[in-house]
Coordinates of C-alpha atoms in Angstrom, one line a residue:
X1 CA -15.5 29.2 63.3
X2 CA -16.1 29.9 59.7
X3 CA -12.9 28.0 58.8
X4 CA -14.4 24.8 60.2
X5 CA -17.5 24.9 58.0
X6 CA -18.0 22.3 55.3
X7 CA -19.7 22.5 52.0
X8 CA -23.0 20.6 52.3
X9 CA -24.3 20.8 48.7
X10 CA -24.1 22.8 45.5
X11 CA -27.2 23.9 43.6
X12 CA -26.4 23.3 39.9
X13 CA -28.7 24.1 37.0
X14 CA -29.1 27.9 36.5
X15 CA -27.8 29.2 33.2
X16 CA -27.1 32.7 34.5
X17 CA -26.3 34.6 37.7
X18 CA -28.2 33.4 40.7
X19 CA -29.6 36.6 42.2
X20 CA -31.2 35.3 45.4
X21 CA -31.5 32.2 47.5
X22 CA -33.7 31.5 50.5
X23 CA -34.6 28.5 52.7
X24 CA -38.2 27.5 53.2
X25 CA -39.5 28.0 56.8
X26 CA -38.9 24.3 57.6
X27 CA -35.4 24.5 56.0
X28 CA -36.2 21.5 53.7
X29 CA -36.3 23.4 50.5
X30 CA -34.5 26.4 48.9
X31 CA -35.8 28.8 46.3
X32 CA -33.6 30.7 43.9
X33 CA -34.0 33.4 41.3
X34 CA -31.7 33.8 38.4
X35 CA -30.8 36.0 35.4
X36 CA -31.9 33.0 33.3
X37 CA -35.5 34.2 34.0
X38 CA -36.4 31.1 36.1
X39 CA -37.3 30.6 39.7
X40 CA -36.2 27.2 40.9
X41 CA -37.1 25.0 43.9
X42 CA -34.5 22.7 45.4
X43 CA -34.2 19.9 47.9
X44 CA -32.0 21.5 50.6
X45 CA -30.5 18.1 51.8
X46 CA -29.6 16.7 48.4
X47 CA -29.3 19.7 46.1
X48 CA -31.7 18.1 43.6
X49 CA -33.8 20.5 41.6
X50 CA -37.5 19.9 42.4
X51 CA -39.2 22.3 39.9
X52 CA -38.7 25.3 37.6
X53 CA -41.2 28.2 37.8
X54 CA -41.2 29.8 34.3
X55 CA -43.1 33.1 33.6
X56 CA -40.8 36.1 34.1
X57 CA -40.0 37.8 30.7
X58 CA -36.8 39.3 32.0
X59 CA -34.3 38.6 34.8
X60 CA -35.8 37.0 37.9
X61 CA -34.1 39.0 40.7
X62 CA -35.6 37.8 44.0
X63 CA -37.7 34.9 45.3
X64 CA -38.8 34.0 48.8
X65 CA -41.2 31.8 50.7
X66 CA -44.4 32.9 52.4
X67 CA -44.3 32.5 56.2
X68 CA -46.3 29.2 56.1
X69 CA -44.1 27.9 53.3
X70 CA -47.0 27.2 51.0
X71 CA -46.3 29.9 48.4
X72 CA -43.4 31.5 46.7
X73 CA -43.2 35.2 45.6
X74 CA -40.8 36.2 42.8
X75 CA -39.8 39.6 41.5
X76 CA -38.4 40.4 38.1
X77 CA -37.2 43.1 35.8
X78 CA -40.3 42.6 33.7
X79 CA -42.5 44.8 35.8
X80 CA -44.2 42.0 37.6
X81 CA -44.2 40.2 41.0
X82 CA -45.5 36.7 40.7
X83 CA -47.0 34.3 43.3
X84 CA -46.7 30.5 43.0
X85 CA -48.1 27.5 44.8
X86 CA -45.4 25.3 46.2
X87 CA -47.4 22.1 46.2
X88 CA -49.1 22.3 42.8
X89 CA -46.4 24.5 41.2
X90 CA -49.1 26.5 39.6
X91 CA -49.1 30.3 39.3
X92 CA -51.5 31.9 41.8
X93 CA -51.4 35.6 40.9
X94 CA -49.4 38.2 39.1
X95 CA -49.0 41.7 40.5
X96 CA -48.2 44.5 38.0
X97 CA -45.8 47.0 39.4
X98 CA -45.5 50.7 38.7
X99 CA -41.8 50.1 38.1
X100 CA -40.2 47.8 35.5
X101 CA -37.6 46.9 38.1
X102 CA -38.7 44.9 41.1
X103 CA -35.6 44.3 43.3
X104 CA -36.7 42.7 46.6
X105 CA -39.7 41.2 48.4
X106 CA -41.0 40.6 51.9
X107 CA -44.1 39.0 53.2
X108 CA -45.7 40.5 56.3
X109 CA -45.4 38.1 59.3
X110 CA -49.0 37.0 59.0
X111 CA -48.5 36.3 55.2
X112 CA -51.4 38.7 54.2
X113 CA -49.3 41.4 52.6
X114 CA -46.4 41.4 50.1
X115 CA -44.0 44.3 49.9
X116 CA -41.8 45.0 46.9
X117 CA -38.8 47.3 46.7
X118 CA -38.6 48.9 43.2
X119 CA -36.7 51.3 41.1
X120 CA -33.7 51.7 38.8
X121 CA -33.4 53.5 35.4
X122 CA -37.1 54.2 35.3
X123 CA -36.9 56.3 38.5
X124 CA -39.9 54.7 40.2
X125 CA -38.1 54.3 43.5
X126 CA -40.6 53.1 46.1
X127 CA -42.0 50.2 48.1
X128 CA -45.3 48.8 46.8
X129 CA -47.7 46.7 48.9
X130 CA -50.3 44.1 47.8
X131 CA -53.0 42.0 49.5
X132 CA -52.1 38.4 48.9
X133 CA -55.6 37.0 48.8
X134 CA -57.2 39.7 46.5
X135 CA -54.3 41.2 44.6
X136 CA -55.4 44.6 45.5
X137 CA -53.1 47.4 46.6
X138 CA -52.7 47.2 50.4
X139 CA -50.9 50.4 51.3
X140 CA -49.8 53.6 49.6
X141 CA -46.2 53.4 48.3
X142 CA -43.3 54.5 50.4
X143 CA -41.3 56.9 48.2
X144 CA -37.5 56.8 48.1
X145 CA -34.8 58.9 46.4
X146 CA -33.1 55.9 44.9
X147 CA -33.8 52.2 44.0
X148 CA -34.9 50.1 46.9
X149 CA -32.8 47.0 47.1
X150 CA -34.0 45.5 50.4
X151 CA -37.3 45.4 52.4
X152 CA -38.0 43.6 55.7
X153 CA -41.0 43.7 58.1
X154 CA -40.6 43.9 61.8
X155 CA -42.0 40.8 63.6
X156 CA -45.1 42.7 64.6
X157 CA -45.8 43.8 61.0
X158 CA -46.2 47.5 62.0
X159 CA -42.9 48.8 60.6
X160 CA -40.8 48.2 57.5
X161 CA -37.0 48.4 57.1
X162 CA -35.8 49.6 53.7
X163 CA -32.4 50.1 52.1
X164 CA -30.9 50.7 48.7
X165 CA -28.9 52.6 46.2
X166 CA -28.5 56.3 47.3
X167 CA -30.9 55.7 50.2
X168 CA -30.0 55.6 53.9
X169 CA -31.3 52.6 55.9
X170 CA -34.8 53.6 57.1
X171 CA -37.3 52.1 59.5
X172 CA -40.8 53.2 58.4
X173 CA -44.0 53.5 60.5
X174 CA -46.6 51.9 58.2
X175 CA -49.5 53.6 60.0
X176 CA -48.1 57.1 59.5
X177 CA -46.2 56.4 56.3
X178 CA -43.2 58.1 57.7
X179 CA -39.7 57.0 58.7
X180 CA -39.3 56.3 62.4
X181 CA -35.5 56.2 62.3
X182 CA -32.8 56.7 59.8
X183 CA -29.4 54.9 60.0
X184 CA -26.6 56.6 58.1
X185 CA -23.2 55.1 59.1
X186 CA -22.6 53.1 55.9
X187 CA -20.4 55.0 53.4
X188 CA -21.9 53.4 50.3
X189 CA -25.2 51.9 49.3
X190 CA -26.8 49.1 51.4
X191 CA -27.9 46.0 49.5
X192 CA -29.3 43.8 52.2
X193 CA -31.0 44.3 55.6
X194 CA -32.9 41.9 57.8
X195 CA -34.1 41.5 61.4
X196 CA -33.2 39.1 64.2
X197 CA -36.0 36.8 65.1
X198 CA -37.2 38.9 68.0
X199 CA -36.8 42.2 66.0
X200 CA -34.5 43.8 68.6
X201 CA -31.6 43.9 66.1
X202 CA -31.1 44.1 62.4
X203 CA -28.1 43.6 60.2
X204 CA -27.0 45.4 57.0
X205 CA -24.6 44.6 54.2
X206 CA -23.1 47.3 52.1
X207 CA -21.0 48.2 49.1
X208 CA -18.6 49.7 51.5
X209 CA -17.6 46.1 52.3
X210 CA -18.9 46.1 55.8
X211 CA -21.7 44.3 57.6
X212 CA -23.2 46.1 60.6
X213 CA -25.5 45.1 63.4
X214 CA -27.9 47.7 64.8
X215 CA -30.3 48.1 67.7
X216 CA -33.7 48.6 66.2
X217 CA -35.1 51.1 68.8
X218 CA -32.1 53.5 68.6
X219 CA -30.0 54.8 65.8
X220 CA -26.9 53.0 67.0
X221 CA -24.8 50.1 65.7
X222 CA -23.4 47.5 68.1
X223 CA -21.0 45.6 65.8
X224 CA -19.0 46.0 62.6
X225 CA -17.4 43.4 60.4
X226 CA -15.4 43.9 57.3
X227 CA -16.6 41.6 54.5
X228 CA -15.3 41.0 51.0
X229 CA -18.6 41.7 49.4
X230 CA -18.5 41.3 45.6
X231 CA -21.2 42.0 43.0
X232 CA -24.2 40.8 45.1
X233 CA -23.6 40.8 48.8
X234 CA -24.9 37.9 50.8
X235 CA -28.3 38.1 52.4
X236 CA -27.8 37.8 56.1
X237 CA -30.4 36.2 58.4
X238 CA -29.3 36.6 62.0
X239 CA -31.2 33.6 63.4
X240 CA -30.3 30.3 65.2
X241 CA -29.8 28.2 62.0
X242 CA -27.3 25.6 61.3
X243 CA -27.3 26.3 57.5
X244 CA -26.4 29.5 55.7
X245 CA -26.6 30.6 52.1
X246 CA -23.7 32.9 51.4
X247 CA -22.2 34.5 48.3
X248 CA -24.3 34.4 45.2
X249 CA -21.9 33.5 42.3
X250 CA -22.0 33.9 38.6
X251 CA -21.7 30.3 37.2
X252 CA -25.3 29.4 37.9
X253 CA -24.5 27.6 41.2

């Protein structure tokens, strides 16, 4: 039960809102992105800060690990997506977006492609794709009617789940560049969406204060939970994990 959980550690150091937090694939490290423009690497067991990645010229909104855990990708409101080496802490590559606002990132399962959900006041609402090894554009953008707040690849890498402000949740066929399915039950914008490990289900978190579990192959939800979601809803990862990063709070922790 949730009531029996105990606080393991607190990550202290950011000087602004923490906008995202993710475990490394081996669960030994955590990467965070913050409004203080830094991306930070932490020891998951002790909560000690291991390194600060500095380079974004505006808010760092999102940061996540590559599938092999060797690289970190970060997105910011400075029109860039940046790639960092975890071991050497050096910058690897900077991708320049068509949008000033990069809201979310996802690596393809093989780690070869990086997808970025973009858009806000500039109206460049789309998903952009880059080749990790060359920095070249990997796929034509997926156009949306509003800002894209969440992107996630299916485990086979052939489809992409997107969600965001003013958009329904959509599952895209990347070969045809068209939505396979559209999920519309949420009453307000969806801020986070992610797949189960096997890809059979996905979960969404919305401004309507609900979290919903869906069957990927049909436009049907199988569970609904009311959640007291505040400014930034938690990022759900429906996997068999003993640790969970929950609400992102505003005191830099």
